[in-house]
Amino acid sequence: MFKKKNVEEKQNNDPLFQVARREKRVKIIKGCVALVFVCILAFIIVAVATGDGNEVNFPKDGVEGIREVAAPDKSKGINGVMLTDQGMTVVAENDKLKLSFSNRDNLFILEDLVTGEIFRSYPEPIHETTLEEGETSDLDLYAENSETGQFITSPVFVGYTKSGMDGGFTLGVNQMAHVKTAYYIENGVRLRYEMKELELEFSVEITIENDELVYRIPVNGIIERKGLENEQQDRRPLLVSLSVLPYMGAHRSGQEGYFVTPDGTGALTKFDTARITNYNEYSKKLYGNDLTFDVSDAPDYNNLLLSIGAYGIVENIDDDGENINSAANSIMTSFIKEGDSNAELKISNPGIRNLPFYAIYFQYNYRDFYKLQISNGGTQYDMVVKDKQLGDVEQRTKITTSETEEYSYVDVAKEVRSNLLAQWKERYGVELATGNSGDSPVLNLKLFMGAQNEVGGVLDQVKVMTDFEDVRSIYNELDSMGASDLRLSLLGWQKGGYFWNATSKLKVDGSYGGKSDLKDLYSWAKGKDITLALDNNLLIVYGSPTNGATFRNSIVKQANTFYLNYYIKDTSGVFRKTDFYVMGPKYFDQELIDDLIERLKDFGANNVDLQQLGDNVFSDYNEENPLFRVQTISLYVKWLQKYGANFDDVAVYSGNSYAIPYADIIVDMPIEKSSHLVLDEEIPFMQIVYHGLVDYYSAPVNNQDDEAFFTLRSIEYGSLMSYEITEEKTSELRYTYYNGLYRSEYSTLKNEIVERYKAVAEAVKPFAKLDISDHFRVVDGLDIFCTEYSDGTRVYVNYEAAEQTVTDVNGEKITINAESYKISEKGGK
Amino acid sequence: MKFKKFICLLILTSLVLSTGITASARTPYANYYIQEKEKTAKPIPAAYETSTVIDFLSTETGKLKNPEDMFIDDEGKIYVADTGNNRIVVYGADYKFLFEISSDGTYVDGDLSALKDPTGVYVDPDDGAIIVADSGNGRIVEFTKYGNLRYSYSKPESDLLSKDFSYQPEKITKDSRGFMYVTNKGDSNGIMQLSSNGEFISYYGTNKVNLSFWESLAKLLWSREDRKGSVVTLPYTFTNIYSSADGYMYATTTTETPPQVRKINIGGSDVLYGAYDFRDNSIMSSFSTINQIFCDVTVDKYNNMLIVDRQYGRIYEYDERGNNLFAFGTKGNGYGQLSYPVSIETDGNGRVYVLNKTTGNITVFKPTEFANLVHVANAYYSDGKYEESLKEWEKVVEKSNYYSLALVNIGNIKLREEFNSEAYDFFYEAENATYASEAYEEMRADFLRDYFSWIVITIVVLLALWVAVVTIKKFRRKKYGVPVERKNFFTAIKHFFGRVTNIMRHPVDGFEEIRYENQGSYLDMIAIMILYAIVSVISAYATSFIYRGGASLDTIEPVLTFFFAFLPWGVVCIVNYGVTTIMYGEGRFRDVVIGGAYCHGPLMLLSLPYAALTHLLTLNESGIYGILGTLLTIYTIALVYFCIKGIHGFHPVKAFVVFMLTAVGVVAVVLLFLIVYGLAAQMFDFIIQFGKEMIYLV
């Protein structure tokens, strides 16, 4: 032992030995480093080779096929199959409708048995032999081998991608190689398409039920990559979208009639309007863009929501009793019963695709494309997602005809309303009825409390624009001036102000008075029976995740694996570069909502305004909490139920239809349409559908481009009004992100608030519980409109710069002042 | 279901011409103005709303095809250079087709001499003559107001024009003297000035060459011979011209940097608000990387200039003094959005017409009540009708609470009426320091006038008190001797400041004592630097509005300011220690950092009074402020020099050399930092991109 120690000591003192030992250590370290690199490389190679390392496993609810493909009716045809060259054949008939189909011509004809009105799945060509004065034949368009002919006559439009990274194409099914089999089924036909080149099979079912034409696309009938399921997913064809009978109800330019769409407040597309040249098809996703996919560098000024999955086609015989192809006045009201989460409304006008038609239809998106740009300045690819996002689809079109009655968009809206009521009952078990609304105050005063400066400020304190004490004094003053029935809604009351980080713990900012003052304010409000609501941002993370939330577990990811940024629109119409994000709905559901509700209740809150739930639906590709839009909607509904159970009044923004059964109030309800050139005229479509079921307020009037017009429009549309006010000067907000206001200081607005309060109290509030029974332009060429409520009261609104006199239906002359309104009480009775 | 309505109009109390919804609750574009200071976008109500879109689809002549230019005469008639259809189309004020000109009516080789790619049109206000830049045929053609040929001016000849001169007139206008002004495609010599007979007179308003820094350097260092073969930078060319009634020529140019728009007087000089950069910072600071392209300019009846940007579809309106009144519009295909604007005009009603090339239509905007208020108020103001102007401006502020032009003009009117304090408040709200200074000067004069005797009395009393205190102190010392100092917190602070001021007063000895007598301490160093940082922040807030240049307190970044206070100290100390190590300095690192901290003494003690001083001064006395600031800086720099000398025991000359080397070293470190930062950013970006790629692939 002693000897060994000696040797060690000797070796330790030997410089050569030490060098050798150091070299040995270096070698070992080098070896280890090399081994680590090799391991990493091998891992990457293996991972890349096997792929799908970051596979996102979506839940299946809402996208699974519930319905089986309809079985062939073997009593008809050859064992249920229709001959390929079979001409027009009646495939279904009931006491109201008769549906015929020509397998050879791909033509469906629907006949109303009462009036004889015919509806074709594509417009009849103008033949040389039937030319009327001023007409030219367009038979060439229908040529079987022409692109237009194949397109128009296609019963289905198919969106597909060939490589998965080409951005996709949409063609009529007849433009592509396919094998079609038509099966007789109960009440109609099932068309089955096999498209070998696209490795795709799908079925669409077209039937009649009572007075409705029904399209169904069972998801179980869609088979992709048959026999190739286990092959590598990349660079193979995939189904992107389907549209059924897209040219059903298509019209030529100059014909009487119009399309009715729920864009924004609602809009008409008239067939007889001299149209500004437009080659851009109207295309809008129902319930708004999907932030996860529709990422844009600049805000879209045509972004008003499509909140209801419906459209209408109105056609009336003109004054001299003539209208091409029409035997009677008619409306077709299409309504999505299933598949609304991923529906997209399309409207074409003559000129688009070199076709002379107006066409309207829903496209059902099974997949979306996302942008992939790996390096800055590199090529950007439009990549398709792998998973299908949509389950069964069912669209029902009600046919209404009359030889005597003239129809309008009001009839379409009423039909949509009854469809929605039925849908809410079926989906959610909620029965709404007229009179459900009407309890909300006359005016919604949004009191903006404060926000932090963009940079600095004194120790990043919130810029206090209104505090809790101000809220009280503002109300008291307005009350003393005669405006007492007010709804007070507090914005930006949270710690940090308006741009509160939604992942953080909900607290009241001390600079407004803190939690105790808020509680006092609520006690005061409850004592005076004032509706006081707290505005809540639920899902936008202004800042980085905190309070246990991490990017990985809480932030919405795009399909390209990047976290979804949330950009704020700048005053100058561009997006600002901000590090804001969107919270995954699942994370909110699992981690935050219960605590949030408890805290709100602890503050004494009994009314809440909820952001996002009524106006913002998106997908989430975060591996931790993936969601399709349909699942996001389910969560929203669940939350609305929860909030509804805990608070007196729950308000949502904008008013997507799925939110209405649980929302007591809609705030910022649009009263304008988008500016797309295919939309000709604004109509109160949404209002006719929702009036009497839910109270709604238009957006704050004091920052509208034309306040006088906006006020009249609110009155015309039966909309309660809003103001957004601050106690401090508006300019105090100019260095915050909330810098879009230019007119909000209470002291300068109070007189006009009272004035408008009186107008709304007189012309809107008394009718809030009623249905809107009619709405029309009183005189052609003049901007005088009439809104009629179900008790017969009529509200006339004159936008003209001069006083106008009209005669009411009962013969009474009514004079309406310039840019004013007049109420004709129960004039209809 | 409802039956046809039998409601009819009985009485029309006025003639109504509108055929659709005449107003809209919402404009499909942003509405804002650019605040002069910082050139940021501020919100306003819509200034213009879409009146109509003239599509010409229903006219008998069909649609316009790639039109390039438009002119609106005094009667409101619209003349369009329908370039793609090789014609000039004339529409009435009601937008109905009147006639077209597709040829000059003469025959060449049996064929009609047709217009070819006409890209410019101008109408003489005197006789209605239609003058066309027939670009494809390389000529100017003048027609009568009925479209009959009057003159045709082919390529001008002149000794002043080069032999290889290429002539392709693009835009044309005329001045009150009858001279024609023509932009020639690709001609960088300027606008061609032609006589009324089409003879070339000279080039007008020639643009300058915009050289980059490196191009200027190359020109300076290399001879013409050396530069042979390299790319020649030519002056930018003109893209559009407009002659205003008051004799100015407005022009847009191809350059993306100033001057994108020029206002040229009769002598050919630019008179447009100096080298104003028309780029919209608010757009350029977003995701956009492409510069704006201002493609046309026009002047309205109020002499306001409107320019249109082709890239983003924005229209900007400026008044005669260069204030941006409004900015609005967006690129797009919606109603009221601009698809590809190429020409802008206004009519006598204040409507703005924008010609879209790709869609071949004209978007017509009409001024809103807000725009009319601003126009009228500004016109009154320019005409010196201040009382009328004030009423209108007050209405403007009611509609847009912090529209700065309104606030400034109200302030100026109030100032004229000697409501100085009110005027100051308006200037403060408008963040305009220059005018606020004027108001403050008046306020100060008023104050001095009112309270002069009180001020004098106060000063005298204070002086007397001071003398009394000193005298009493002296007396007490004489009688009782120097009082024994008790050790407590206050005496510690007193000694701390004593040490700081001692070094400020005796820097030579003070710094030597730090090195050789171990004076100074880390505690002092920390205290000085933290106090200095705090003072920096407080000074930033304490500086008056006028001397902050009108900047809001909200724009101050206190945290950044606090930490930035340490930066120069840190860099200088490190560099100096490095330099003095090489130069055999005797100072230790401890001495360098402690000495460096003591150098901040003057800044620490005097910054606050210096900031407080700004509350007494107006911009007219900015000289005093500047001198004091310079003295403070010199004092601090001198302390740095004495610090180097004292701590390292250098000879004064050597100390100076080391001082200079330290300065050079600091510059080098900053440059190095910038380079390293740039490379690191790229490296970081590379790693991020690589990571993203891996994440995506894996």
PDB file of N, CA and C in Angstrom, chain A residues 679-723:
ATOM      1  N   LEU A 679     -72.205  43.733 -52.533  1.00  0.00           N
ATOM      2  CA  LEU A 679     -73.267  44.063 -51.570  1.00  0.00           C
ATOM      3  C   LEU A 679     -73.794  45.467 -51.871  1.00  0.00           C
ATOM      4  N   ASP A 680     -75.071  45.542 -52.213  1.00  0.00           N
ATOM      5  CA  ASP A 680     -75.595  46.815 -52.702  1.00  0.00           C
ATOM      6  C   ASP A 680     -76.238  47.680 -51.633  1.00  0.00           C
ATOM      7  N   GLU A 681     -76.916  47.067 -50.715  1.00  0.00           N
ATOM      8  CA  GLU A 681     -77.724  47.864 -49.788  1.00  0.00           C
ATOM      9  C   GLU A 681     -77.743  47.228 -48.403  1.00  0.00           C
ATOM     10  N   GLU A 682     -77.665  48.069 -47.399  1.00  0.00           N
ATOM     11  CA  GLU A 682     -77.758  47.567 -46.024  1.00  0.00           C
ATOM     12  C   GLU A 682     -79.208  47.307 -45.657  1.00  0.00           C
ATOM     13  N   ILE A 683     -79.441  46.235 -44.930  1.00  0.00           N
ATOM     14  CA  ILE A 683     -80.787  45.958 -44.410  1.00  0.00           C
ATOM     15  C   ILE A 683     -80.649  45.483 -42.952  1.00  0.00           C
ATOM     16  N   PRO A 684     -81.692  45.629 -42.169  1.00  0.00           N
ATOM     17  CA  PRO A 684     -81.595  45.195 -40.762  1.00  0.00           C
ATOM     18  C   PRO A 684     -81.886  43.700 -40.614  1.00  0.00           C
ATOM     19  N   PHE A 685     -81.150  42.892 -41.327  1.00  0.00           N
ATOM     20  CA  PHE A 685     -81.413  41.455 -41.326  1.00  0.00           C
ATOM     21  C   PHE A 685     -81.200  40.856 -39.932  1.00  0.00           C
ATOM     22  N   MET A 686     -80.018  41.122 -39.386  1.00  0.00           N
ATOM     23  CA  MET A 686     -79.703  40.595 -38.047  1.00  0.00           C
ATOM     24  C   MET A 686     -80.734  41.076 -37.032  1.00  0.00           C
ATOM     25  N   GLN A 687     -81.120  42.335 -37.193  1.00  0.00           N
ATOM     26  CA  GLN A 687     -82.046  42.927 -36.225  1.00  0.00           C
ATOM     27  C   GLN A 687     -83.420  42.264 -36.308  1.00  0.00           C
ATOM     28  N   ILE A 688     -83.853  41.993 -37.529  1.00  0.00           N
ATOM     29  CA  ILE A 688     -85.167  41.348 -37.666  1.00  0.00           C
ATOM     30  C   ILE A 688     -85.112  39.943 -37.037  1.00  0.00           C
ATOM     31  N   VAL A 689     -83.975  39.283 -37.227  1.00  0.00           N
ATOM     32  CA  VAL A 689     -83.829  37.929 -36.680  1.00  0.00           C
ATOM     33  C   VAL A 689     -83.794  37.967 -35.146  1.00  0.00           C
ATOM     34  N   TYR A 690     -83.062  38.919 -34.583  1.00  0.00           N
ATOM     35  CA  TYR A 690     -82.816  38.885 -33.140  1.00  0.00           C
ATOM     36  C   TYR A 690     -83.793  39.725 -32.315  1.00  0.00           C
ATOM     37  N   HIS A 691     -84.482  40.666 -32.949  1.00  0.00           N
ATOM     38  CA  HIS A 691     -85.284  41.615 -32.166  1.00  0.00           C
ATOM     39  C   HIS A 691     -86.368  40.886 -31.366  1.00  0.00           C
ATOM     40  N   GLY A 692     -86.456  41.243 -30.127  1.00  0.00           N
ATOM     41  CA  GLY A 692     -87.437  40.596 -29.255  1.00  0.00           C
ATOM     42  C   GLY A 692     -86.886  39.371 -28.552  1.00  0.00           C
ATOM     43  N   LEU A 693     -85.782  38.832 -29.114  1.00  0.00           N
ATOM     44  CA  LEU A 693     -85.180  37.650 -28.481  1.00  0.00           C
ATOM     45  C   LEU A 693     -84.041  38.058 -27.560  1.00  0.00           C
ATOM     46  N   VAL A 694     -83.330  39.066 -27.973  1.00  0.00           N
ATOM     47  CA  VAL A 694     -82.165  39.509 -27.208  1.00  0.00           C
ATOM     48  C   VAL A 694     -82.025  41.023 -27.406  1.00  0.00           C
ATOM     49  N   ASP A 695     -81.617  41.714 -26.354  1.00  0.00           N
ATOM     50  CA  ASP A 695     -81.400  43.165 -26.487  1.00  0.00           C
ATOM     51  C   ASP A 695     -80.063  43.413 -27.171  1.00  0.00           C
ATOM     52  N   TYR A 696     -80.019  44.458 -27.956  1.00  0.00           N
ATOM     53  CA  TYR A 696     -78.730  44.759 -28.601  1.00  0.00           C
ATOM     54  C   TYR A 696     -78.471  46.265 -28.641  1.00  0.00           C
ATOM     55  N   TYR A 697     -77.190  46.582 -28.510  1.00  0.00           N
ATOM     56  CA  TYR A 697     -76.734  47.978 -28.556  1.00  0.00           C
ATOM     57  C   TYR A 697     -75.804  48.138 -29.740  1.00  0.00           C
ATOM     58  N   SER A 698     -75.942  49.221 -30.469  1.00  0.00           N
ATOM     59  CA  SER A 698     -74.975  49.497 -31.542  1.00  0.00           C
ATOM     60  C   SER A 698     -73.666  49.982 -30.906  1.00  0.00           C
ATOM     61  N   ALA A 699     -72.629  50.062 -31.726  1.00  0.00           N
ATOM     62  CA  ALA A 699     -71.307  50.474 -31.230  1.00  0.00           C
ATOM     63  C   ALA A 699     -71.377  51.922 -30.733  1.00  0.00           C
ATOM     64  N   PRO A 700     -70.436  52.335 -29.893  1.00  0.00           N
ATOM     65  CA  PRO A 700     -70.478  53.707 -29.369  1.00  0.00           C
ATOM     66  C   PRO A 700     -70.586  54.734 -30.500  1.00  0.00           C
ATOM     67  N   VAL A 701     -71.533  55.629 -30.362  1.00  0.00           N
ATOM     68  CA  VAL A 701     -71.824  56.568 -31.447  1.00  0.00           C
ATOM     69  C   VAL A 701     -70.788  57.686 -31.517  1.00  0.00           C
ATOM     70  N   ASN A 702     -70.142  57.966 -30.385  1.00  0.00           N
ATOM     71  CA  ASN A 702     -69.313  59.175 -30.351  1.00  0.00           C
ATOM     72  C   ASN A 702     -67.977  59.036 -31.054  1.00  0.00           C
ATOM     73  N   ASN A 703     -67.702  57.906 -31.631  1.00  0.00           N
ATOM     74  CA  ASN A 703     -66.498  57.807 -32.455  1.00  0.00           C
ATOM     75  C   ASN A 703     -66.821  57.224 -33.820  1.00  0.00           C
ATOM     76  N   GLN A 704     -68.020  57.501 -34.291  1.00  0.00           N
ATOM     77  CA  GLN A 704     -68.411  57.059 -35.630  1.00  0.00           C
ATOM     78  C   GLN A 704     -68.118  58.158 -36.647  1.00  0.00           C
ATOM     79  N   ASP A 705     -67.903  57.713 -37.879  1.00  0.00           N
ATOM     80  CA  ASP A 705     -67.573  58.686 -38.928  1.00  0.00           C
ATOM     81  C   ASP A 705     -68.693  59.702 -39.131  1.00  0.00           C
ATOM     82  N   ASP A 706     -69.935  59.229 -39.051  1.00  0.00           N
ATOM     83  CA  ASP A 706     -71.056  60.134 -39.244  1.00  0.00           C
ATOM     84  C   ASP A 706     -72.070  59.853 -38.132  1.00  0.00           C
ATOM     85  N   GLU A 707     -71.980  60.633 -37.081  1.00  0.00           N
ATOM     86  CA  GLU A 707     -72.776  60.348 -35.885  1.00  0.00           C
ATOM     87  C   GLU A 707     -74.268  60.516 -36.117  1.00  0.00           C
ATOM     88  N   ALA A 708     -74.634  61.530 -36.891  1.00  0.00           N
ATOM     89  CA  ALA A 708     -76.055  61.785 -37.127  1.00  0.00           C
ATOM     90  C   ALA A 708     -76.666  60.607 -37.884  1.00  0.00           C
ATOM     91  N   PHE A 709     -75.952  60.165 -38.896  1.00  0.00           N
ATOM     92  CA  PHE A 709     -76.419  59.020 -39.676  1.00  0.00           C
ATOM     93  C   PHE A 709     -76.497  57.777 -38.794  1.00  0.00           C
ATOM     94  N   PHE A 710     -75.495  57.600 -37.999  1.00  0.00           N
ATOM     95  CA  PHE A 710     -75.408  56.417 -37.142  1.00  0.00           C
ATOM     96  C   PHE A 710     -76.579  56.383 -36.150  1.00  0.00           C
ATOM     97  N   THR A 711     -76.931  57.549 -35.641  1.00  0.00           N
ATOM     98  CA  THR A 711     -78.044  57.631 -34.699  1.00  0.00           C
ATOM     99  C   THR A 711     -79.357  57.243 -35.382  1.00  0.00           C
ATOM    100  N   LEU A 712     -79.568  57.828 -36.564  1.00  0.00           N
ATOM    101  CA  LEU A 712     -80.800  57.507 -37.288  1.00  0.00           C
ATOM    102  C   LEU A 712     -80.839  56.024 -37.652  1.00  0.00           C
ATOM    103  N   ARG A 713     -79.672  55.523 -38.040  1.00  0.00           N
ATOM    104  CA  ARG A 713     -79.632  54.110 -38.421  1.00  0.00           C
ATOM    105  C   ARG A 713     -79.932  53.216 -37.214  1.00  0.00           C
ATOM    106  N   SER A 714     -79.449  53.597 -36.046  1.00  0.00           N
ATOM    107  CA  SER A 714     -79.739  52.824 -34.827  1.00  0.00           C
ATOM    108  C   SER A 714     -81.230  52.824 -34.555  1.00  0.00           C
ATOM    109  N   ILE A 715     -81.844  53.972 -34.727  1.00  0.00           N
ATOM    110  CA  ILE A 715     -83.296  54.062 -34.488  1.00  0.00           C
ATOM    111  C   ILE A 715     -84.039  53.224 -35.515  1.00  0.00           C
ATOM    112  N   GLU A 716     -83.612  53.345 -36.764  1.00  0.00           N
ATOM    113  CA  GLU A 716     -84.281  52.583 -37.833  1.00  0.00           C
ATOM    114  C   GLU A 716     -84.171  51.075 -37.570  1.00  0.00           C
ATOM    115  N   TYR A 717     -83.005  50.659 -37.080  1.00  0.00           N
ATOM    116  CA  TYR A 717     -82.755  49.230 -36.898  1.00  0.00           C
ATOM    117  C   TYR A 717     -83.165  48.733 -35.507  1.00  0.00           C
ATOM    118  N   GLY A 718     -83.860  49.560 -34.774  1.00  0.00           N
ATOM    119  CA  GLY A 718     -84.339  49.142 -33.454  1.00  0.00           C
ATOM    120  C   GLY A 718     -83.216  48.828 -32.494  1.00  0.00           C
ATOM    121  N   SER A 719     -82.150  49.573 -32.612  1.00  0.00           N
ATOM    122  CA  SER A 719     -80.962  49.282 -31.810  1.00  0.00           C
ATOM    123  C   SER A 719     -80.807  50.294 -30.688  1.00  0.00           C
ATOM    124  N   LEU A 720     -80.670  49.807 -29.474  1.00  0.00           N
ATOM    125  CA  LEU A 720     -80.318  50.693 -28.368  1.00  0.00           C
ATOM    126  C   LEU A 720     -78.917  51.231 -28.644  1.00  0.00           C
ATOM    127  N   MET A 721     -78.588  52.363 -28.027  1.00  0.00           N
ATOM    128  CA  MET A 721     -77.324  53.000 -28.421  1.00  0.00           C
ATOM    129  C   MET A 721     -76.284  52.984 -27.299  1.00  0.00           C
ATOM    130  N   SER A 722     -75.059  53.275 -27.694  1.00  0.00           N
ATOM    131  CA  SER A 722     -73.943  53.268 -26.732  1.00  0.00           C
ATOM    132  C   SER A 722     -73.100  54.527 -26.867  1.00  0.00           C
ATOM    133  N   TYR A 723     -72.436  54.841 -25.788  1.00  0.00           N
ATOM    134  CA  TYR A 723     -71.399  55.877 -25.786  1.00  0.00           C
ATOM    135  C   TYR A 723     -70.160  55.291 -25.120  1.00  0.00           C
TER     136      TYR A 723
END
